[in-house]
Amino acid sequence: MPPLSPPSRAAILREKQPHVITGLEAILHSGRLPNALLFTGNCNTGKKEAAHLFAMSLNCRAPGNKDASAEKKEPLAPCMHCVSCKKRVAGMHPDVIVITPEKEKIKIAQIRDIYTIISSPPHESAQRMILVVDAHTMNPEAGNALLKILEEPPPGTFFILTARDLSGLLPTIISRCRHLRFQATPMAVMIRELQKTTDAAPEYTAIAAATADGNMEMTRQFLNLDAACTTDWIRRRQWLIAAISQLIQNGVRGITQAGPALFLAERLTRDTGELEMPLTLINTWLRDIMVMAHDPEQVVNKDFFTQLQKISDSLPGTRAAQWIKALNRAEKRIKSNATPRLVLESFFLELSSVPTGYTI
């Protein structure tokens, strides 16, 4: 966690996730801790930070914070100066256990390690926190093993699970958690933060934020602000919009060459780890084509307004909506371990209206 002052932490989260903060403060006020909390929402919406802040507030040793006194005006505001808070900020607290995916999966061995940890009481805190990050990546064996712990949790231990959504979790796990949904970061808040801390162009910042739908990490990547990302996404976006537009225009003109569609699928799947970004761009572009016919002011890619208008005017009214549904099906197939290149070849051929019996 970054070394912000408690007012800064609480204020930032309260602005981004007011209903979540209200719910967590209600728990602290009540003094009744559920066996497990489940935080769902996009990446970078504050799920992990809220989990650590909640645990810190629960165990803060400063006068007035003990037992989360209901008299405290803002209980979700640890002192940051006591021994417990300092250890948590440094990432050295023995009663904070964080489980994260290994090679994109949480495996049963990781959950079994929890059994050993909870067999003894917390070392220093009244409540030990076990944070399971990206719980939707648990394989079935890991999920069932965690369920057994949640059914009879030991005293002095509580769980917080984070996930994108509920779809990858066992219904029985969901039923044993108090669910708090993290909303996408309000666009105005995200844009204001980026403009304060970066020199990104304001007009493109708004486009990137809208394309990422409140995902701060993805927005920063679209703006080339993520030092760990080597792809130039500003240029990649321009190239991808041109390539998708060309496929659509080929279809409109009756040009049935399959080569461009197959090449685009091959190019995008050279690194399957980066597929989320281009698929997000494609989805937004198709959405803009659909919206252009009804409410042009609501398009995201305003810097390509003229091109969007030209494409939209050349298509039947329902075509863009059909393509968006086809893209959603393609994304589901890829998540179900279908071969990404074959899935995208099929989608791009549909986008360019190439008949089944095409020849290269």
mmCIF file of C-alpha atoms in Angstrom:
data_model
loop_
_atom_site.group_PDB
_atom_site.id
_atom_site.type_symbol
_atom_site.label_atom_id
_atom_site.label_comp_id
_atom_site.label_asym_id
_atom_site.label_seq_id
_atom_site.Cartn_x
_atom_site.Cartn_y
_atom_site.Cartn_z
ATOM 1 C CA MET A 1 0.000 0.000 0.000
ATOM 2 C CA PRO A 2 1.346 3.483 -0.809
ATOM 3 C CA PRO A 3 2.290 5.642 2.162
ATOM 4 C CA LEU A 4 -0.696 7.960 2.144
ATOM 5 C CA SER A 5 -2.051 9.593 5.273
ATOM 6 C CA PRO A 6 -5.273 8.059 6.657
ATOM 7 C CA PRO A 7 -7.416 11.016 5.539
ATOM 8 C CA SER A 8 -5.981 10.641 2.022
ATOM 9 C CA ARG A 9 -6.711 6.901 1.888
ATOM 10 C CA ALA A 10 -10.230 7.228 3.200
ATOM 11 C CA ALA A 11 -10.985 10.284 1.073
ATOM 12 C CA ILE A 12 -9.786 8.666 -2.176
ATOM 13 C CA LEU A 13 -11.711 5.444 -1.578
ATOM 14 C CA ARG A 14 -14.777 7.321 -0.344
ATOM 15 C CA GLU A 15 -14.868 9.338 -3.554
ATOM 16 C CA LYS A 16 -14.385 6.298 -5.771
ATOM 17 C CA GLN A 17 -16.471 3.741 -3.846
ATOM 18 C CA PRO A 18 -18.829 5.551 -1.451
ATOM 19 C CA HIS A 19 -21.275 2.658 -0.982
ATOM 20 C CA VAL A 20 -18.423 0.204 -0.274
ATOM 21 C CA ILE A 21 -16.878 2.491 2.359
ATOM 22 C CA THR A 22 -20.292 2.972 3.953
ATOM 23 C CA GLY A 23 -20.743 -0.801 4.125
ATOM 24 C CA LEU A 24 -17.312 -1.426 5.644
ATOM 25 C CA GLU A 25 -17.768 1.327 8.219
ATOM 26 C CA ALA A 26 -21.146 -0.152 9.164
ATOM 27 C CA ILE A 27 -19.397 -3.473 9.870
ATOM 28 C CA LEU A 28 -16.795 -1.739 12.046
ATOM 29 C CA HIS A 29 -19.478 0.207 13.885
ATOM 30 C CA SER A 30 -21.510 -2.943 14.565
ATOM 31 C CA GLY A 31 -18.566 -4.902 15.964
ATOM 32 C CA ARG A 32 -19.939 -8.021 14.218
ATOM 33 C CA LEU A 33 -17.449 -9.321 11.703
ATOM 34 C CA PRO A 34 -18.731 -11.662 8.954
ATOM 35 C CA ASN A 35 -16.776 -14.840 8.251
ATOM 36 C CA ALA A 36 -15.818 -13.526 4.841
ATOM 37 C CA LEU A 37 -16.174 -10.475 2.630
ATOM 38 C CA LEU A 38 -16.300 -10.715 -1.152
ATOM 39 C CA PHE A 39 -15.178 -7.709 -3.183
ATOM 40 C CA THR A 40 -16.016 -7.825 -6.899
ATOM 41 C CA GLY A 41 -15.275 -5.325 -9.658
ATOM 42 C CA ASN A 42 -12.798 -4.347 -12.340
ATOM 43 C CA CYS A 43 -9.061 -4.206 -11.784
ATOM 44 C CA ASN A 44 -7.769 -1.092 -10.064
ATOM 45 C CA THR A 45 -11.070 -0.097 -8.487
ATOM 46 C CA GLY A 46 -9.584 -0.231 -4.979
ATOM 47 C CA LYS A 47 -10.478 -3.773 -3.874
ATOM 48 C CA LYS A 48 -7.091 -4.702 -2.413
ATOM 49 C CA GLU A 49 -6.517 -1.273 -0.911
ATOM 50 C CA ALA A 50 -9.928 -1.368 0.759
ATOM 51 C CA ALA A 51 -9.167 -4.834 2.163
ATOM 52 C CA HIS A 52 -5.896 -3.679 3.722
ATOM 53 C CA LEU A 53 -7.472 -0.468 5.008
ATOM 54 C CA PHE A 54 -10.308 -2.436 6.611
ATOM 55 C CA ALA A 55 -7.880 -4.825 8.327
ATOM 56 C CA MET A 56 -5.710 -1.942 9.507
ATOM 57 C CA SER A 57 -8.714 -0.100 10.934
ATOM 58 C CA LEU A 58 -9.922 -3.248 12.659
ATOM 59 C CA ASN A 59 -6.602 -3.825 14.415
ATOM 60 C CA CYS A 60 -5.273 -0.287 14.849
ATOM 61 C CA ARG A 61 -3.854 0.155 18.354
ATOM 62 C CA ALA A 62 -4.202 3.923 18.565
ATOM 63 C CA PRO A 63 -6.405 5.263 21.401
ATOM 64 C CA GLY A 64 -10.003 5.379 20.264
ATOM 65 C CA ASN A 65 -9.537 2.767 17.546
ATOM 66 C CA LYS A 66 -9.576 -0.300 19.744
ATOM 67 C CA ASP A 67 -12.457 -2.618 18.931
ATOM 68 C CA ALA A 68 -13.561 -0.212 16.195
ATOM 69 C CA SER A 69 -15.383 1.994 18.684
ATOM 70 C CA ALA A 70 -18.763 3.119 17.419
ATOM 71 C CA GLU A 71 -18.035 6.557 18.834
ATOM 72 C CA LYS A 72 -15.349 7.122 16.205
ATOM 73 C CA LYS A 73 -16.659 9.336 13.429
ATOM 74 C CA GLU A 74 -14.744 7.680 10.607
ATOM 75 C CA PRO A 75 -13.759 4.161 11.698
ATOM 76 C CA LEU A 76 -12.140 3.379 8.351
ATOM 77 C CA ALA A 77 -9.169 5.591 9.174
ATOM 78 C CA PRO A 78 -6.294 3.806 10.949
ATOM 79 C CA CYS A 79 -3.694 5.957 12.678
ATOM 80 C CA MET A 80 -0.782 4.737 10.486
ATOM 81 C CA HIS A 81 1.591 5.348 13.420
ATOM 82 C CA CYS A 82 1.063 2.449 15.832
ATOM 83 C CA VAL A 83 3.160 -0.725 15.550
ATOM 84 C CA SER A 84 0.352 -2.653 13.869
ATOM 85 C CA CYS A 85 -0.270 -0.007 11.196
ATOM 86 C CA LYS A 86 3.432 0.462 10.448
ATOM 87 C CA LYS A 87 3.959 -3.272 9.966
ATOM 88 C CA ARG A 88 0.991 -3.492 7.630
ATOM 89 C CA VAL A 89 2.182 -0.560 5.533
ATOM 90 C CA ALA A 90 5.631 -2.169 5.300
ATOM 91 C CA GLY A 91 4.069 -5.466 4.237
ATOM 92 C CA MET A 92 5.637 -7.255 7.204
ATOM 93 C CA HIS A 93 2.656 -7.982 9.452
ATOM 94 C CA PRO A 94 2.486 -11.677 10.404
ATOM 95 C CA ASP A 95 -1.316 -11.575 10.566
ATOM 96 C CA VAL A 96 -1.816 -10.483 6.957
ATOM 97 C CA ILE A 97 -1.818 -13.484 4.632
ATOM 98 C CA VAL A 98 -2.191 -12.814 0.907
ATOM 99 C CA ILE A 99 -2.935 -15.589 -1.578
ATOM 100 C CA THR A 100 -2.418 -14.738 -5.266
ATOM 101 C CA PRO A 101 -2.652 -16.825 -8.454
ATOM 102 C CA GLU A 102 0.366 -18.822 -9.553
ATOM 103 C CA LYS A 103 0.523 -19.047 -13.331
ATOM 104 C CA GLU A 104 -2.965 -17.520 -13.523
ATOM 105 C CA LYS A 105 -4.532 -20.100 -11.152
ATOM 106 C CA ILE A 106 -4.987 -20.504 -7.398
ATOM 107 C CA LYS A 107 -4.287 -24.154 -6.684
ATOM 108 C CA ILE A 108 -5.326 -26.453 -3.876
ATOM 109 C CA ALA A 109 -1.812 -26.518 -2.401
ATOM 110 C CA GLN A 110 -2.093 -22.779 -1.716
ATOM 111 C CA ILE A 111 -5.397 -23.250 0.099
ATOM 112 C CA ARG A 112 -3.985 -26.167 2.084
ATOM 113 C CA ASP A 113 -1.251 -23.840 3.310
ATOM 114 C CA ILE A 114 -4.004 -21.770 4.911
ATOM 115 C CA TYR A 115 -4.992 -24.754 7.072
ATOM 116 C CA THR A 116 -1.535 -24.724 8.649
ATOM 117 C CA ILE A 117 -1.645 -20.977 9.242
ATOM 118 C CA ILE A 118 -5.061 -20.905 10.909
ATOM 119 C CA SER A 119 -4.310 -23.896 13.134
ATOM 120 C CA SER A 120 -2.738 -21.412 15.577
ATOM 121 C CA PRO A 121 -4.154 -18.087 16.814
ATOM 122 C CA PRO A 122 -3.089 -14.725 15.357
ATOM 123 C CA HIS A 123 0.417 -13.630 16.352
ATOM 124 C CA GLU A 124 -0.228 -9.983 17.209
ATOM 125 C CA SER A 125 -3.693 -8.888 16.114
ATOM 126 C CA ALA A 126 -7.171 -9.451 17.405
ATOM 127 C CA GLN A 127 -8.136 -10.480 13.876
ATOM 128 C CA ARG A 128 -5.946 -12.118 11.250
ATOM 129 C CA MET A 129 -6.824 -11.285 7.631
ATOM 130 C CA ILE A 130 -6.491 -13.801 4.830
ATOM 131 C CA LEU A 131 -6.822 -12.021 1.497
ATOM 132 C CA VAL A 132 -7.489 -14.225 -1.522
ATOM 133 C CA VAL A 133 -6.778 -12.112 -4.598
ATOM 134 C CA ASP A 134 -8.546 -13.034 -7.864
ATOM 135 C CA ALA A 135 -10.524 -15.792 -6.167
ATOM 136 C CA HIS A 136 -12.282 -16.463 -9.481
ATOM 137 C CA THR A 137 -9.050 -18.140 -10.657
ATOM 138 C CA MET A 138 -9.345 -20.970 -8.097
ATOM 139 C CA ASN A 139 -9.586 -24.380 -9.693
ATOM 140 C CA PRO A 140 -12.475 -26.583 -8.451
ATOM 141 C CA GLU A 141 -10.319 -28.425 -5.917
ATOM 142 C CA ALA A 142 -9.061 -25.158 -4.420
ATOM 143 C CA GLY A 143 -12.592 -23.755 -4.308
ATOM 144 C CA ASN A 144 -13.928 -26.755 -2.420
ATOM 145 C CA ALA A 145 -11.010 -26.658 0.016
ATOM 146 C CA LEU A 146 -11.640 -22.983 0.757
ATOM 147 C CA LEU A 147 -15.337 -23.660 1.187
ATOM 148 C CA LYS A 148 -14.591 -26.075 4.026
ATOM 149 C CA ILE A 149 -12.690 -23.333 5.865
ATOM 150 C CA LEU A 150 -15.430 -20.770 5.310
ATOM 151 C CA GLU A 151 -18.044 -23.180 6.669
ATOM 152 C CA GLU A 152 -16.260 -23.315 10.043
ATOM 153 C CA PRO A 153 -13.742 -20.480 10.244
ATOM 154 C CA PRO A 154 -11.469 -20.435 13.280
ATOM 155 C CA PRO A 155 -11.817 -17.615 15.819
ATOM 156 C CA GLY A 156 -9.637 -14.590 15.219
ATOM 157 C CA THR A 157 -9.481 -15.059 11.433
ATOM 158 C CA PHE A 158 -11.522 -13.425 8.709
ATOM 159 C CA PHE A 159 -11.331 -13.736 4.933
ATOM 160 C CA ILE A 160 -11.585 -11.195 2.137
ATOM 161 C CA LEU A 161 -11.920 -12.526 -1.403
ATOM 162 C CA THR A 162 -11.526 -10.350 -4.488
ATOM 163 C CA ALA A 163 -12.813 -11.247 -7.953
ATOM 164 C CA ARG A 164 -13.798 -9.615 -11.215
ATOM 165 C CA ASP A 165 -17.345 -10.921 -10.877
ATOM 166 C CA LEU A 166 -19.304 -13.824 -9.427
ATOM 167 C CA SER A 167 -19.200 -16.085 -12.481
ATOM 168 C CA GLY A 168 -15.997 -17.954 -11.575
ATOM 169 C CA LEU A 169 -16.933 -18.672 -7.955
ATOM 170 C CA LEU A 170 -18.781 -21.582 -6.405
ATOM 171 C CA PRO A 171 -22.329 -20.536 -5.408
ATOM 172 C CA THR A 172 -21.702 -22.042 -1.977
ATOM 173 C CA ILE A 173 -18.684 -19.761 -1.477
ATOM 174 C CA ILE A 174 -20.712 -16.718 -2.536
ATOM 175 C CA SER A 175 -23.454 -17.637 -0.054
ATOM 176 C CA ARG A 176 -20.963 -17.577 2.829
ATOM 177 C CA CYS A 177 -19.626 -14.110 2.027
ATOM 178 C CA ARG A 178 -20.941 -10.607 2.426
ATOM 179 C CA HIS A 179 -20.737 -9.243 -1.089
ATOM 180 C CA LEU A 180 -19.629 -5.678 -1.837
ATOM 181 C CA ARG A 181 -19.563 -4.590 -5.467
ATOM 182 C CA PHE A 182 -16.867 -2.091 -6.497
ATOM 183 C CA GLN A 183 -18.068 0.193 -9.264
ATOM 184 C CA ALA A 184 -15.890 1.347 -12.137
ATOM 185 C CA THR A 185 -14.022 4.477 -11.145
ATOM 186 C CA PRO A 186 -16.191 7.486 -12.076
ATOM 187 C CA MET A 187 -14.901 8.868 -15.348
ATOM 188 C CA ALA A 188 -14.549 12.401 -14.022
ATOM 189 C CA VAL A 189 -12.496 11.176 -11.044
ATOM 190 C CA MET A 190 -10.198 9.091 -13.247
ATOM 191 C CA ILE A 191 -9.614 11.874 -15.754
ATOM 192 C CA ARG A 192 -8.955 14.389 -12.980
ATOM 193 C CA GLU A 193 -6.403 12.084 -11.328
ATOM 194 C CA LEU A 194 -4.590 11.452 -14.602
ATOM 195 C CA GLN A 195 -4.485 15.106 -15.534
ATOM 196 C CA LYS A 196 -3.054 15.968 -12.121
ATOM 197 C CA THR A 197 -0.318 13.345 -12.243
ATOM 198 C CA THR A 198 0.581 13.029 -15.956
ATOM 199 C CA ASP A 199 1.090 15.172 -19.029
ATOM 200 C CA ALA A 200 -1.288 13.103 -21.200
ATOM 201 C CA ALA A 201 -3.404 15.121 -23.623
ATOM 202 C CA PRO A 202 -6.799 15.865 -21.994
ATOM 203 C CA GLU A 203 -8.848 14.871 -25.056
ATOM 204 C CA TYR A 204 -7.104 11.507 -25.425
ATOM 205 C CA THR A 205 -7.234 10.901 -21.671
ATOM 206 C CA ALA A 206 -11.027 11.042 -21.891
ATOM 207 C CA ILE A 207 -11.048 8.600 -24.835
ATOM 208 C CA ALA A 208 -8.725 6.150 -23.062
ATOM 209 C CA ALA A 209 -10.740 6.289 -19.827
ATOM 210 C CA ALA A 210 -14.027 5.686 -21.637
ATOM 211 C CA THR A 211 -12.538 2.818 -23.670
ATOM 212 C CA ALA A 212 -11.238 1.144 -20.486
ATOM 213 C CA ASP A 213 -14.620 1.607 -18.783
ATOM 214 C CA GLY A 214 -13.215 2.746 -15.458
ATOM 215 C CA ASN A 215 -10.221 0.406 -15.354
ATOM 216 C CA MET A 216 -7.349 2.668 -14.279
ATOM 217 C CA GLU A 217 -4.624 0.136 -15.144
ATOM 218 C CA MET A 218 -5.930 -0.304 -18.671
ATOM 219 C CA THR A 219 -6.400 3.448 -19.084
ATOM 220 C CA ARG A 220 -2.768 4.050 -18.164
ATOM 221 C CA GLN A 221 -1.680 1.427 -20.685
ATOM 222 C CA PHE A 222 -3.758 3.047 -23.430
ATOM 223 C CA LEU A 223 -1.960 6.305 -22.598
ATOM 224 C CA ASN A 224 1.505 4.651 -22.629
ATOM 225 C CA LEU A 225 1.922 5.531 -18.940
ATOM 226 C CA ASP A 226 2.624 1.989 -17.690
ATOM 227 C CA ALA A 227 6.399 1.518 -17.566
ATOM 228 C CA ALA A 228 5.980 -2.268 -17.407
ATOM 229 C CA CYS A 229 4.068 -2.335 -20.709
ATOM 230 C CA THR A 230 6.306 -2.285 -23.792
ATOM 231 C CA THR A 231 3.518 -1.911 -26.366
ATOM 232 C CA ASP A 232 2.889 1.556 -27.793
ATOM 233 C CA TRP A 233 -0.876 1.462 -27.389
ATOM 234 C CA ILE A 234 -1.457 4.921 -28.839
ATOM 235 C CA ARG A 235 -0.027 3.776 -32.166
ATOM 236 C CA ARG A 236 -1.484 0.257 -31.784
ATOM 237 C CA ARG A 237 -4.967 1.720 -31.369
ATOM 238 C CA GLN A 238 -4.636 3.751 -34.558
ATOM 239 C CA TRP A 239 -3.389 0.706 -36.476
ATOM 240 C CA LEU A 240 -6.152 -1.555 -35.134
ATOM 241 C CA ILE A 241 -8.937 0.918 -35.902
ATOM 242 C CA ALA A 242 -7.603 1.225 -39.462
ATOM 243 C CA ALA A 243 -7.409 -2.574 -39.842
ATOM 244 C CA ILE A 244 -10.932 -3.206 -38.492
ATOM 245 C CA SER A 245 -12.351 -0.387 -40.604
ATOM 246 C CA GLN A 246 -10.714 -1.851 -43.712
ATOM 247 C CA LEU A 247 -12.301 -5.259 -43.060
ATOM 248 C CA ILE A 248 -15.714 -3.635 -42.696
ATOM 249 C CA GLN A 249 -15.265 -1.532 -45.835
ATOM 250 C CA ASN A 250 -14.164 -4.613 -47.780
ATOM 251 C CA GLY A 251 -17.385 -6.310 -46.778
ATOM 252 C CA VAL A 252 -19.475 -3.306 -47.759
ATOM 253 C CA ARG A 253 -17.786 -3.195 -51.177
ATOM 254 C CA GLY A 254 -18.207 -6.920 -51.716
ATOM 255 C CA ILE A 255 -14.460 -7.614 -51.608
ATOM 256 C CA THR A 256 -14.203 -11.204 -50.371
ATOM 257 C CA GLN A 257 -10.465 -11.644 -49.846
ATOM 258 C CA ALA A 258 -9.846 -13.619 -46.658
ATOM 259 C CA GLY A 259 -6.182 -12.689 -46.359
ATOM 260 C CA PRO A 260 -6.591 -9.436 -44.350
ATOM 261 C CA ALA A 261 -8.886 -11.136 -41.823
ATOM 262 C CA LEU A 262 -6.540 -14.066 -41.328
ATOM 263 C CA PHE A 263 -3.493 -11.795 -41.085
ATOM 264 C CA LEU A 264 -5.151 -9.642 -38.411
ATOM 265 C CA ALA A 265 -6.046 -12.725 -36.342
ATOM 266 C CA GLU A 266 -2.474 -13.998 -36.603
ATOM 267 C CA ARG A 267 -1.020 -10.607 -35.668
ATOM 268 C CA LEU A 268 -3.190 -10.145 -32.589
ATOM 269 C CA THR A 269 -2.565 -13.643 -31.247
ATOM 270 C CA ARG A 270 1.214 -13.546 -31.389
ATOM 271 C CA ASP A 271 1.011 -12.627 -27.713
ATOM 272 C CA THR A 272 -2.222 -14.006 -26.247
ATOM 273 C CA GLY A 273 -1.440 -12.282 -22.966
ATOM 274 C CA GLU A 274 -2.281 -8.949 -24.594
ATOM 275 C CA LEU A 275 -5.624 -9.948 -26.129
ATOM 276 C CA GLU A 276 -7.781 -8.112 -23.588
ATOM 277 C CA MET A 277 -6.561 -4.714 -24.759
ATOM 278 C CA PRO A 278 -7.198 -5.120 -28.523
ATOM 279 C CA LEU A 279 -10.536 -6.843 -27.932
ATOM 280 C CA THR A 280 -11.561 -3.912 -25.727
ATOM 281 C CA LEU A 281 -10.601 -1.489 -28.501
ATOM 282 C CA ILE A 282 -12.537 -3.487 -31.099
ATOM 283 C CA ASN A 283 -15.609 -3.673 -28.866
ATOM 284 C CA THR A 284 -15.552 0.099 -28.327
ATOM 285 C CA TRP A 285 -15.143 0.748 -32.068
ATOM 286 C CA LEU A 286 -18.115 -1.472 -32.944
ATOM 287 C CA ARG A 287 -20.137 0.120 -30.163
ATOM 288 C CA ASP A 288 -19.362 3.558 -31.618
ATOM 289 C CA ILE A 289 -20.540 2.458 -35.072
ATOM 290 C CA MET A 290 -23.835 1.366 -33.527
ATOM 291 C CA VAL A 291 -24.217 4.512 -31.386
ATOM 292 C CA MET A 292 -23.361 6.845 -34.275
ATOM 293 C CA ALA A 293 -26.688 6.100 -35.945
ATOM 294 C CA HIS A 294 -28.676 7.133 -32.864
ATOM 295 C CA ASP A 295 -26.673 9.577 -30.720
ATOM 296 C CA PRO A 296 -23.404 10.725 -32.322
ATOM 297 C CA GLU A 297 -22.431 12.841 -29.306
ATOM 298 C CA GLN A 298 -22.007 9.649 -27.242
ATOM 299 C CA VAL A 299 -19.269 8.039 -29.347
ATOM 300 C CA VAL A 300 -16.002 7.345 -27.519
ATOM 301 C CA ASN A 301 -13.526 7.587 -30.398
ATOM 302 C CA LYS A 302 -14.219 11.225 -31.142
ATOM 303 C CA ASP A 303 -10.894 11.657 -32.916
ATOM 304 C CA PHE A 304 -12.201 9.294 -35.631
ATOM 305 C CA PHE A 305 -15.657 10.871 -35.843
ATOM 306 C CA THR A 306 -15.706 11.362 -39.624
ATOM 307 C CA GLN A 307 -14.603 7.780 -40.276
ATOM 308 C CA LEU A 308 -17.207 6.436 -37.842
ATOM 309 C CA GLN A 309 -19.926 8.434 -39.567
ATOM 310 C CA LYS A 310 -18.917 7.140 -42.989
ATOM 311 C CA ILE A 311 -18.943 3.492 -41.834
ATOM 312 C CA SER A 312 -22.195 3.860 -39.901
ATOM 313 C CA ASP A 313 -23.977 5.418 -42.899
ATOM 314 C CA SER A 314 -22.937 2.488 -45.110
ATOM 315 C CA LEU A 315 -24.295 -0.282 -42.860
ATOM 316 C CA PRO A 316 -27.752 -1.705 -42.105
ATOM 317 C CA GLY A 317 -28.979 -0.547 -38.701
ATOM 318 C CA THR A 318 -28.570 -3.879 -36.884
ATOM 319 C CA ARG A 319 -25.222 -4.967 -38.337
ATOM 320 C CA ALA A 320 -22.997 -3.394 -35.648
ATOM 321 C CA ALA A 321 -25.121 -4.891 -32.870
ATOM 322 C CA GLN A 322 -24.765 -8.328 -34.478
ATOM 323 C CA TRP A 323 -20.998 -7.912 -34.618
ATOM 324 C CA ILE A 324 -20.835 -6.941 -30.942
ATOM 325 C CA LYS A 325 -22.745 -10.114 -30.032
ATOM 326 C CA ALA A 326 -20.376 -12.137 -32.210
ATOM 327 C CA LEU A 327 -17.376 -10.542 -30.470
ATOM 328 C CA ASN A 328 -18.836 -11.373 -27.059
ATOM 329 C CA ARG A 329 -19.258 -14.987 -28.149
ATOM 330 C CA ALA A 330 -15.675 -15.021 -29.381
ATOM 331 C CA GLU A 331 -14.387 -13.708 -26.044
ATOM 332 C CA LYS A 332 -16.326 -16.411 -24.171
ATOM 333 C CA ARG A 333 -14.853 -19.107 -26.414
ATOM 334 C CA ILE A 334 -11.323 -17.799 -25.820
ATOM 335 C CA LYS A 335 -11.928 -17.810 -22.050
ATOM 336 C CA SER A 336 -13.131 -21.418 -22.414
ATOM 337 C CA ASN A 337 -9.694 -22.336 -23.841
ATOM 338 C CA ALA A 338 -10.607 -22.365 -27.518
ATOM 339 C CA THR A 339 -7.671 -21.554 -29.798
ATOM 340 C CA PRO A 340 -7.582 -17.726 -29.914
ATOM 341 C CA ARG A 341 -6.302 -17.509 -33.479
ATOM 342 C CA LEU A 342 -9.048 -19.758 -34.871
ATOM 343 C CA VAL A 343 -11.721 -17.917 -32.900
ATOM 344 C CA LEU A 344 -10.555 -14.518 -34.146
ATOM 345 C CA GLU A 345 -10.190 -15.756 -37.710
ATOM 346 C CA SER A 346 -13.853 -16.754 -37.631
ATOM 347 C CA PHE A 347 -14.890 -13.412 -36.138
ATOM 348 C CA PHE A 348 -12.876 -11.288 -38.571
ATOM 349 C CA LEU A 349 -14.174 -13.288 -41.532
ATOM 350 C CA GLU A 350 -17.693 -12.543 -40.295
ATOM 351 C CA LEU A 351 -16.759 -8.884 -39.892
ATOM 352 C CA SER A 352 -15.576 -8.727 -43.506
ATOM 353 C CA SER A 353 -18.577 -10.779 -44.688
ATOM 354 C CA VAL A 354 -16.395 -13.413 -46.350
ATOM 355 C CA PRO A 355 -18.569 -16.388 -47.422
ATOM 356 C CA THR A 356 -17.879 -19.859 -46.061
ATOM 357 C CA GLY A 357 -16.330 -21.139 -49.266
ATOM 358 C CA TYR A 358 -13.665 -18.430 -49.486
ATOM 359 C CA THR A 359 -10.323 -18.832 -51.218
ATOM 360 C CA ILE A 360 -7.075 -17.143 -50.283
#
